[in-house]
Short mmCIF file of C-alpha atoms in Angstrom, two decimals:
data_model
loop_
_atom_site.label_atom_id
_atom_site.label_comp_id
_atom_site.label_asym_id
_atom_site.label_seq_id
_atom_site.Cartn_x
_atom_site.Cartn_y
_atom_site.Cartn_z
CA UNK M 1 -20.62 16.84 77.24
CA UNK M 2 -18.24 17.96 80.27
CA UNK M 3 -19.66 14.96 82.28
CA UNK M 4 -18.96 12.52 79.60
CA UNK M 5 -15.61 13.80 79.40
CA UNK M 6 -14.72 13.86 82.78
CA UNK M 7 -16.14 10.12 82.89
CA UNK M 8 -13.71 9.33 80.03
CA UNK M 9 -10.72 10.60 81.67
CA UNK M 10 -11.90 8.82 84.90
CA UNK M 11 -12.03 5.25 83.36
CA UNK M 12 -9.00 6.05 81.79
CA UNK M 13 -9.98 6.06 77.93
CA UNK M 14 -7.99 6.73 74.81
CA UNK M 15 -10.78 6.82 72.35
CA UNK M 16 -12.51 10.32 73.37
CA UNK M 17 -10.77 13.49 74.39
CA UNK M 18 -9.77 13.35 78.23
CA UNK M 19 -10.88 16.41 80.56
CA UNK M 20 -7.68 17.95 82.33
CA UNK M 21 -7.10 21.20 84.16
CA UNK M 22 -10.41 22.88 82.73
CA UNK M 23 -10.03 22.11 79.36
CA UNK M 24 -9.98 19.04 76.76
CA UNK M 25 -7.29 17.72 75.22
CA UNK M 26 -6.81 14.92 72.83
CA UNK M 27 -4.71 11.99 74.04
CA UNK M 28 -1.12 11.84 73.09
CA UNK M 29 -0.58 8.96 70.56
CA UNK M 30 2.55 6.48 71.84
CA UNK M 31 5.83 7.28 70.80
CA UNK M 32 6.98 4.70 68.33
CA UNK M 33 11.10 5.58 68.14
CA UNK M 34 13.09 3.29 65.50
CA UNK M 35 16.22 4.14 66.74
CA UNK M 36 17.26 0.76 68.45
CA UNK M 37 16.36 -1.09 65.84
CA UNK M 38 18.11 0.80 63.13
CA UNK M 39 21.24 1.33 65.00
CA UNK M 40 21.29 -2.83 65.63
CA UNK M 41 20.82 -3.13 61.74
CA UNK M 42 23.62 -0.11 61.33
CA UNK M 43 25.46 -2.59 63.50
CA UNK M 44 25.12 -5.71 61.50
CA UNK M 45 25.88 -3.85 58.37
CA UNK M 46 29.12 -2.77 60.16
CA UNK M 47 30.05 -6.30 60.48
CA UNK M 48 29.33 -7.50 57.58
CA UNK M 49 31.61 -4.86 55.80
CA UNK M 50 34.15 -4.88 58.21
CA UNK M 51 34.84 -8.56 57.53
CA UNK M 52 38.07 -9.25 56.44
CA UNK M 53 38.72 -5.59 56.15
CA UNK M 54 42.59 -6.54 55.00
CA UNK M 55 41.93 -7.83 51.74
CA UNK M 56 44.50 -7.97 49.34
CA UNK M 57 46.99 -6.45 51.50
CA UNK M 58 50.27 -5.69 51.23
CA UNK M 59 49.51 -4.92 47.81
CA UNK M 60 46.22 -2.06 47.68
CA UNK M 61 44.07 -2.52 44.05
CA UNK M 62 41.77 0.45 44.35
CA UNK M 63 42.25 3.73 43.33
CA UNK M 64 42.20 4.78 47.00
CA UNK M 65 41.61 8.48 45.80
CA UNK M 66 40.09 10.13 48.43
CA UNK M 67 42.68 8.73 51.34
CA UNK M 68 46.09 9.45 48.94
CA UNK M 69 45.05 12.63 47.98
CA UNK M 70 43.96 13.06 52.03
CA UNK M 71 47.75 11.92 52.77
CA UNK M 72 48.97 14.92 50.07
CA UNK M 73 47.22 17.45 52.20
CA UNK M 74 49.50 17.05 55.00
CA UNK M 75 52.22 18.62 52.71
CA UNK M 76 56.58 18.18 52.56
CA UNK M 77 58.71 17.74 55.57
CA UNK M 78 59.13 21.38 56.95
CA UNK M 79 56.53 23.00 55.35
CA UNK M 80 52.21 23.20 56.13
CA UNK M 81 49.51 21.77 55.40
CA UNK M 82 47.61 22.59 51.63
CA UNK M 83 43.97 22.02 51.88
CA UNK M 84 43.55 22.82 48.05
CA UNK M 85 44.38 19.35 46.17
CA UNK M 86 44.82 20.47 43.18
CA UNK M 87 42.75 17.70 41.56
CA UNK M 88 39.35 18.20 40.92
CA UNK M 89 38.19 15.17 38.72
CA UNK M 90 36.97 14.61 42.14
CA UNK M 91 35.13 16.88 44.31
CA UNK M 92 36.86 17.21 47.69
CA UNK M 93 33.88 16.02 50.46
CA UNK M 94 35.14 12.65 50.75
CA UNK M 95 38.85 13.86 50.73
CA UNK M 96 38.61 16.35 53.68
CA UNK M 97 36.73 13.37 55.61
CA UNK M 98 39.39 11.19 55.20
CA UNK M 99 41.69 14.23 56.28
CA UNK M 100 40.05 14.70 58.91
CA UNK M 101 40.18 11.31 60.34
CA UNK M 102 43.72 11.40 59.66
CA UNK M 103 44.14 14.17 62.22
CA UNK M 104 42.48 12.44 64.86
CA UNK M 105 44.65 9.39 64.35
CA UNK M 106 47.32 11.98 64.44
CA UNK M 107 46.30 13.30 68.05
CA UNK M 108 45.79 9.88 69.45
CA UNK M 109 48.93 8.89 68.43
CA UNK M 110 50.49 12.24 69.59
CA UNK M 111 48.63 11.22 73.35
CA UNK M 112 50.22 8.36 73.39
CA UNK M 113 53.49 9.09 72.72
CA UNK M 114 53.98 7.21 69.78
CA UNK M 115 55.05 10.59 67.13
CA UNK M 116 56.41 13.46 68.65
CA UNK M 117 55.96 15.69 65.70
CA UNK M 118 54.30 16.33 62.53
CA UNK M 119 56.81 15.59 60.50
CA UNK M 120 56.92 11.63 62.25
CA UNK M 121 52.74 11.68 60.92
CA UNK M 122 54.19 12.46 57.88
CA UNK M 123 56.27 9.97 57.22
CA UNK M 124 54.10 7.13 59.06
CA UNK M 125 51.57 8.41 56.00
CA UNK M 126 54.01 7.93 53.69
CA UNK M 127 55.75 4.74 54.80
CA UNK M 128 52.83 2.31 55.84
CA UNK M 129 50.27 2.75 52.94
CA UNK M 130 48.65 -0.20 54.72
CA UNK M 131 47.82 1.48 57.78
CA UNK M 132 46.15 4.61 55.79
CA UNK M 133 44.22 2.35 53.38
CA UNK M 134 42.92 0.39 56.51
CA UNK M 135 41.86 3.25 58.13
CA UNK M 136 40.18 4.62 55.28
CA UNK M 137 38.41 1.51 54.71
CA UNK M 138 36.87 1.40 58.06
CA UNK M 139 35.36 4.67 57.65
CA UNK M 140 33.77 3.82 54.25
CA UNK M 141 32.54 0.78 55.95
CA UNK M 142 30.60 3.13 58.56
CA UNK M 143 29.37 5.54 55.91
CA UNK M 144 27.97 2.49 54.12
CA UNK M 145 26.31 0.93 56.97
CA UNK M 146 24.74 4.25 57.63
CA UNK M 147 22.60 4.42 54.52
CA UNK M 148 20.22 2.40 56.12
CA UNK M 149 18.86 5.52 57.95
CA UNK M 150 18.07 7.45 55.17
CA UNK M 151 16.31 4.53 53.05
CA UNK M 152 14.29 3.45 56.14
CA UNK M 153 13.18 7.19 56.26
CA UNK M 154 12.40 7.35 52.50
CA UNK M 155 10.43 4.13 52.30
CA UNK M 156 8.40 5.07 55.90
CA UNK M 157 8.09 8.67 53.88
CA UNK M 158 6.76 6.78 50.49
CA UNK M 159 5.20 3.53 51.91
CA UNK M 160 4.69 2.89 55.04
CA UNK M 161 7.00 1.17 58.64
CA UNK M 162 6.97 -1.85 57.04
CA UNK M 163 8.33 -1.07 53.89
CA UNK M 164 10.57 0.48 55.68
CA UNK M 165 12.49 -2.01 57.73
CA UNK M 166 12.20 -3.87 54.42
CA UNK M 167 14.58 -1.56 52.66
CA UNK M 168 16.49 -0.57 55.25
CA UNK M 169 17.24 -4.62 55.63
CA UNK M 170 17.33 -4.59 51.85
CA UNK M 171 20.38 -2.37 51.67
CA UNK M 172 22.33 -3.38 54.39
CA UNK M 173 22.70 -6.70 52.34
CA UNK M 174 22.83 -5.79 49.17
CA UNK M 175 25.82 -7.11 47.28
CA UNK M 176 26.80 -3.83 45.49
CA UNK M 177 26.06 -1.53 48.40
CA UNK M 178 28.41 -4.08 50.41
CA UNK M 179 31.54 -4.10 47.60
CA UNK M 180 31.57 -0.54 47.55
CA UNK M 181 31.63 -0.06 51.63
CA UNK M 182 34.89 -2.00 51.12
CA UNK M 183 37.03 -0.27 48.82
CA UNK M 184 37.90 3.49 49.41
CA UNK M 185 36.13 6.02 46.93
CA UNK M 186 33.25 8.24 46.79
CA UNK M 187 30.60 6.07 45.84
CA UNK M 188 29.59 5.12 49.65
CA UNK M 189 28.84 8.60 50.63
CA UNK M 190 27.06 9.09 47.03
CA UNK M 191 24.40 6.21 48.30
CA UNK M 192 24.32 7.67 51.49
CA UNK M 193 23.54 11.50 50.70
CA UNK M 194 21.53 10.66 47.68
CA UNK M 195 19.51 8.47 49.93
CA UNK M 196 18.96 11.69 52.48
CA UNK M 197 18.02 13.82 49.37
CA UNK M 198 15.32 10.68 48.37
CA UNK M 199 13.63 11.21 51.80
CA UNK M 200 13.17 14.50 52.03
CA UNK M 201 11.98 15.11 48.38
CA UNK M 202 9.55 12.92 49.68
CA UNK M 203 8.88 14.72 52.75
CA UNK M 204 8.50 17.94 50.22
CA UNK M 205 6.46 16.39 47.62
CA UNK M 206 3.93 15.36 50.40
CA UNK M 207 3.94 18.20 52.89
CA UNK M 208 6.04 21.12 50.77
CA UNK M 209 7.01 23.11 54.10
CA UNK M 210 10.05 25.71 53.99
CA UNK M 211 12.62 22.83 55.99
CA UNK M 212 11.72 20.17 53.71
CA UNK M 213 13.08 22.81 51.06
CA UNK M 214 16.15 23.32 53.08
CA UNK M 215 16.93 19.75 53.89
CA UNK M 216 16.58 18.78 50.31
CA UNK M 217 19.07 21.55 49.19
CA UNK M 218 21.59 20.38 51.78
CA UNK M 219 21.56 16.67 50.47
CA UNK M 220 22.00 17.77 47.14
CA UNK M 221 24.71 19.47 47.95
CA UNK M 222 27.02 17.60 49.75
CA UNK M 223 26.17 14.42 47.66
CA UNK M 224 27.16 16.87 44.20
CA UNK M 225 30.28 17.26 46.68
CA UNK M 226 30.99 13.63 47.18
CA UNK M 227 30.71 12.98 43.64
CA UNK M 228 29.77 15.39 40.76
CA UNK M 229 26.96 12.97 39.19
CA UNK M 230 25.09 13.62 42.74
CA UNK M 231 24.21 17.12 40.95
CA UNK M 232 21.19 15.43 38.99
CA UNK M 233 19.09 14.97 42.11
CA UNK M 234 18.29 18.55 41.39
CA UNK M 235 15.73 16.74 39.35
CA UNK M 236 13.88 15.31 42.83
CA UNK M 237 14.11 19.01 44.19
CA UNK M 238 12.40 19.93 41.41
CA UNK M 239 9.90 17.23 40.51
CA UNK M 240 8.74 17.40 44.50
CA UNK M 241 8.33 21.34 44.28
CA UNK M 242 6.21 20.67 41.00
CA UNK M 243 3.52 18.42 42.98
CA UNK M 244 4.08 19.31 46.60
CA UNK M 245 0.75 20.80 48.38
CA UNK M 246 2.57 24.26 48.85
CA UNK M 247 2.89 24.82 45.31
CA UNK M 248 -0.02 24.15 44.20
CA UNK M 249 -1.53 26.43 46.63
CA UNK M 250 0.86 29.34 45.09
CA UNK M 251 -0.84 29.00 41.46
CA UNK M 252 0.77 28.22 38.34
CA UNK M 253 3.33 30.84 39.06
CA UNK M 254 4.80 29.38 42.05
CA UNK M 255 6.18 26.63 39.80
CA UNK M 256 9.06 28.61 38.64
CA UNK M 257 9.21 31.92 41.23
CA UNK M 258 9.07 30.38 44.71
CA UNK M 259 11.65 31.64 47.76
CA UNK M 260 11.50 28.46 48.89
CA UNK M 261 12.88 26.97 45.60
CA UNK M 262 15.21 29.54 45.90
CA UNK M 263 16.71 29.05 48.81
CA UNK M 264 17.10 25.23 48.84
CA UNK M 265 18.79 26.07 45.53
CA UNK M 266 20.75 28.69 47.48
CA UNK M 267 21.94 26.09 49.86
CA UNK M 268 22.75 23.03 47.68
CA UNK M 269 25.46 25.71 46.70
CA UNK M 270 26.57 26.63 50.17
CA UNK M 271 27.00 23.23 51.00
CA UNK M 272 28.90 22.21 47.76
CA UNK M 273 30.90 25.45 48.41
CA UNK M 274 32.01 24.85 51.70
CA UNK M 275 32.68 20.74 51.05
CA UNK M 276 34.48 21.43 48.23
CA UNK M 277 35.31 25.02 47.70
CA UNK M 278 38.95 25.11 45.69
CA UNK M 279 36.67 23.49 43.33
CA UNK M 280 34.76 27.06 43.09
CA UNK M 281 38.64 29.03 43.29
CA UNK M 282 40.06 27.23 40.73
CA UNK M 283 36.97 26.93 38.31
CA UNK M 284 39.44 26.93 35.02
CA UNK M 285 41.78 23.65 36.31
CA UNK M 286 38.46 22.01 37.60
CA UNK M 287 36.75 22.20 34.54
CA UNK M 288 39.35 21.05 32.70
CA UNK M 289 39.42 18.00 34.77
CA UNK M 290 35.83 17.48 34.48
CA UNK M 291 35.86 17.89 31.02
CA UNK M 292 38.70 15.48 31.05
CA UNK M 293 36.53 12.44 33.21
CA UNK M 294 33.49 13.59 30.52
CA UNK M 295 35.76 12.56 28.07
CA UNK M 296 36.67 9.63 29.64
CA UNK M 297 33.33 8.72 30.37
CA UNK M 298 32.08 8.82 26.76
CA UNK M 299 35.00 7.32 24.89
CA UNK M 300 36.03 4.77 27.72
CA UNK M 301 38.64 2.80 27.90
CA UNK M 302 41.18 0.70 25.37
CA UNK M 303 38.53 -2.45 25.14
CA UNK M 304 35.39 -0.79 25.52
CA UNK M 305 34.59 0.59 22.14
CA UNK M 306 31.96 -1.56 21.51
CA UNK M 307 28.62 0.99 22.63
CA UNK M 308 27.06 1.84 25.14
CA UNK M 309 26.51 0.64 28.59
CA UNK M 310 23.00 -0.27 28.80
CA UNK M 311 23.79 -3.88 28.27
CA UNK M 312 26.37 -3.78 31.53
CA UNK M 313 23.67 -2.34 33.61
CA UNK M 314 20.80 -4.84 32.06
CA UNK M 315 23.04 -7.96 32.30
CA UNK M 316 25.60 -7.40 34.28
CA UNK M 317 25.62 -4.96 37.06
CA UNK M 318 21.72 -4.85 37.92
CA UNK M 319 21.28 -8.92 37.93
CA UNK M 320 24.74 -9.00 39.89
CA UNK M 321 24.86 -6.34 42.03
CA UNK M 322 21.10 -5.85 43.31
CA UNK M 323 20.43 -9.55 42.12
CA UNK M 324 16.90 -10.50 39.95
CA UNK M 325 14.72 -10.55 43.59
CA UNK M 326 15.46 -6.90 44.18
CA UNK M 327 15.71 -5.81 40.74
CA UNK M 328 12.33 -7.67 39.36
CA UNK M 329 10.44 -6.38 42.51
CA UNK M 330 11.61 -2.57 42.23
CA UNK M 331 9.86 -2.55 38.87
CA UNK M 332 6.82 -4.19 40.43
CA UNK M 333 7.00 -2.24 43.78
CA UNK M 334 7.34 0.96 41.86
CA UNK M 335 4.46 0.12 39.44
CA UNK M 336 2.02 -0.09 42.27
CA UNK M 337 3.18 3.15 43.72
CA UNK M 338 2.52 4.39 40.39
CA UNK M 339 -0.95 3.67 39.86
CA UNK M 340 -2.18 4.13 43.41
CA UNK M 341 -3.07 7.73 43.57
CA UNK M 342 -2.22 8.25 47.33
CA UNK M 343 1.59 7.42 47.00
CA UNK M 344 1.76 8.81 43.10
CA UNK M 345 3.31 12.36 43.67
CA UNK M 346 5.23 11.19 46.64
CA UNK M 347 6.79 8.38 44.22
CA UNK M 348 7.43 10.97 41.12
CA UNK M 349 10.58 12.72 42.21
CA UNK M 350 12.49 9.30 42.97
CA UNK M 351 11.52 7.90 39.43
CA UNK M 352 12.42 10.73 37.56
CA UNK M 353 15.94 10.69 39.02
CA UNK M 354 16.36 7.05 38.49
CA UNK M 355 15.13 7.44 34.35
CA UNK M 356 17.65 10.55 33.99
CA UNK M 357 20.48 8.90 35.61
CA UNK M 358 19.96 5.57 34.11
CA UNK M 359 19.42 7.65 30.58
CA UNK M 360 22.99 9.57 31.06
CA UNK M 361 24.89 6.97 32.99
CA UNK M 362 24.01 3.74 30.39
CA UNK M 363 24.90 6.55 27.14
CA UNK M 364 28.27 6.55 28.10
CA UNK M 365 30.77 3.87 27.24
CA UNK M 366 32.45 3.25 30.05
CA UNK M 367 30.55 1.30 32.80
CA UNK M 368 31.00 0.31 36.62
CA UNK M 369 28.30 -0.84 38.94
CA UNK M 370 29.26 1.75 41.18
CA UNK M 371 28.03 4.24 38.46
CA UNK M 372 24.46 3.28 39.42
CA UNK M 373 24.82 2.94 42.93
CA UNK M 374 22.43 5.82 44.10
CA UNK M 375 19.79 4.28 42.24
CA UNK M 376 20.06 1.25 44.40
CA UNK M 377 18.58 3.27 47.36
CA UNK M 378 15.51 3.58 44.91
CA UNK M 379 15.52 -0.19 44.15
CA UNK M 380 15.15 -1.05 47.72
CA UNK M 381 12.42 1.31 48.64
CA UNK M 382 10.64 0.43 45.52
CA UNK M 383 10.99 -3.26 46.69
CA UNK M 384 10.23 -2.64 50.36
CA UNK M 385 6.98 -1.05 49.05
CA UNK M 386 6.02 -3.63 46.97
CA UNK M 387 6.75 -5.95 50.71
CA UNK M 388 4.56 -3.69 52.13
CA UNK M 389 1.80 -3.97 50.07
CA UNK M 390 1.58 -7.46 49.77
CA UNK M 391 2.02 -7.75 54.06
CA UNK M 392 -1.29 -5.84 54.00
CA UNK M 393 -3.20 -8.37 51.87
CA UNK M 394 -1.62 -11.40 52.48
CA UNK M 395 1.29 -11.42 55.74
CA UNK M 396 2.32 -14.89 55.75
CA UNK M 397 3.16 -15.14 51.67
CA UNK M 398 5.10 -11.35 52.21
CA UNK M 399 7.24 -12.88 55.03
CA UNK M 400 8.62 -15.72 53.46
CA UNK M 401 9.27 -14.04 50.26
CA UNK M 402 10.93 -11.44 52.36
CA UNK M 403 12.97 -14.09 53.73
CA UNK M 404 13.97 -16.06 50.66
CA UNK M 405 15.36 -12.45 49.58
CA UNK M 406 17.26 -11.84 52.46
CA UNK M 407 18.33 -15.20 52.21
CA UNK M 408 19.48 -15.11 48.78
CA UNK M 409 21.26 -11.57 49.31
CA UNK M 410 23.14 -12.92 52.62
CA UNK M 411 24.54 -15.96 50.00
#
């Protein structure tokens, strides 16, 4: 046997184990790294929502939340800066990142000479809204364009590489994604963290180890931090722990007392804490906000009394905003994840989320295809997979209806 393998390692051959220094020792597999590719597709979603980044300028039509109540934090002429912003319908993730980038454009204008105080930032802040919203809208367009990380690591997690440069394609173009990388809110960084928590439920439904726990807990966290709705992807933390390998090892009892559970729990909290903690300190004016936007979700606006918002979603938003292609294949891509018991228990925890959001989001009256938007990161996967499958049977037919969907999402 020692002959053979020294014979192997002599012609140089990668299908046995190779004798070295005394002892055998299975070849190492190629490295296959991704990274090029997705930071070229990163790049071209960049450019595509940073086109005509100026819209509608001098006059601003969003809400711009996040970057006016970022410009409040920099407080009066004379006095400090307030970190606590004193309105909570919003968590405060996506308001201290627009903060923050506000202080570096701060220092690189204090380099160059251009304010020579804080009190000149102030009133630059104040005086060209233009400039902020700009700003702001450039780093929503890079916190869009980087979803496609998390989706290509969810659908490699759930299907396969192929699926995965399917979805990661898939979202880069998709209209919705794209509208909401444009405008300054929360939604972008919603998709983006809700898309991290999809991938590693996945990596926890099919492996279960202690980091997966951790990693899931963080996501949770700071996307419950960039919007409050991002607290039901507790539901993939728990529907991964319910069929991941480690539980089931535990017994029945493991279901409901497991450390690990504990702890990602115990961290989805930390994070939210730290992200948005005058959320925490003033719990009675931030539930009286959120009780305000519950309100205001269920009664809706002057106009929309007419029920619910399933038919939006259904006609509207879905058919619109993910168009038919990626819509009609998410239901067939997830079907065959469904029934194929290999990929079943890896695809439960995203499909649970998606039916409880879709079940809270279309009761209420008012409606916005940005109120779905984390389920679009399921959409694509879902259609990637189906891609996938369909490349291993039959390549040439999964290409070009790859291509006509590109196609049709680039018009």
């Amino acid at each position: 046997r020692l002959r053979q393998d020294r014979l192997a390692y002599d012609l140089g051959s990668d299908e046995t184990r190779r004798f070295r220094d005394g002892r055998r020792v299975k070849p190492k597999a190629a490295a296959w790294t991704p990274g090029l590719g997705l930071a070229l597709l990163a790049l071209a979603a960049i450019v595509m929502r940073g086109l005509h980044l100026d819209w509608g300028f001098p006059a601003v039509y969003e809400e711009a939340t996040p970057a006016r109540e970022a410009v409040e934090f920099w407080g009066a002429p004379g006095g400090g800066v307030n970190l606590d912003p004193g309105f909570y319908k919003y968590p405060s993730l996506t308001l201290y990142l627009q903060f923050v980038v506000q202080a570096a454009w701060f220092f690189v204008l204090s380099l160059k000479g251009s304010v020579g105080s804080l009190n000149e930032f102030r009133q630059i802040l104040r005086e060209d809204l233009t400039a902020v919203i700009l700003l702001a809208r450039w780093v929503q367009v890079v916190v869009g364009a980087l979803v496609v990380v998390p989706v290509f690591v969810f659908a490699k997690r759930l299907a396969g590489p192929v699926a995965a440069w399917v979805a990661a394609a898939l979202v880069a173009v998709l209209p919705v994604a794209v509208a909401e990388s444009r405008v300054v809110g929360p939604d972008a960084a919603l998709l983006l963290f809700s898309a991290a928590a999809l991938a590693s439920g996945a990596a926890l439904a099919r492996q279960g180890r202690r980091s997966d726990y951790l990693w899931t807990g963080l996501w949770i966290g700071l996307a419950a931090s960039a919007k409050y709705p991002g607290a039901l992807l507790a539901v993939v933390l728990l529907a991964a722990h319910g069929v991941s390998p480690a539980r089931a090892r535990g017994g029945p009892g493991a279901l409901v007392f497991s450390s690990n559970l504990l702890q990602a729990g115990f961290v989805a909290v930390l994070a939210f804490a730290i992200t948005s903690p005058y959320v925490l300190l003033s719990a009675q004016a931030a539930l009286q906000d959120i009780a305000f936007e519950r309100r205001h979700m269920a009664l809706g606006h002057l106009g929309r009394e007419d029920g619910r918002a399933w038919s939006f979603y259904l006609g509207h938003a879905i058919p619109r905003g993910w168009t038919l292609a990626v819509a009609v294949g998410a239901l067939l891509g997830g079907a065959s994840l469904a029934f194929r018991r290999t990929t079943r228990a890896v695809w439960l925890p995203g499909a649970l989320f998606a039916a409880v959001m879709l079940l809270i989001v279309g009761s209420w009256t008012m409606a916005a295809p940005r109120y779905i938007l984390p389920l679009a990161a399921v959409a694509v996967v879902w259609c990637g997979a189906l891609v996938g499958w369909l490349w291993e049977r039959r390549p040439l037919a999964a290409g070009r209806s790859l291509g006509a969907a590109l196609a049709l999402l680039l018009v």
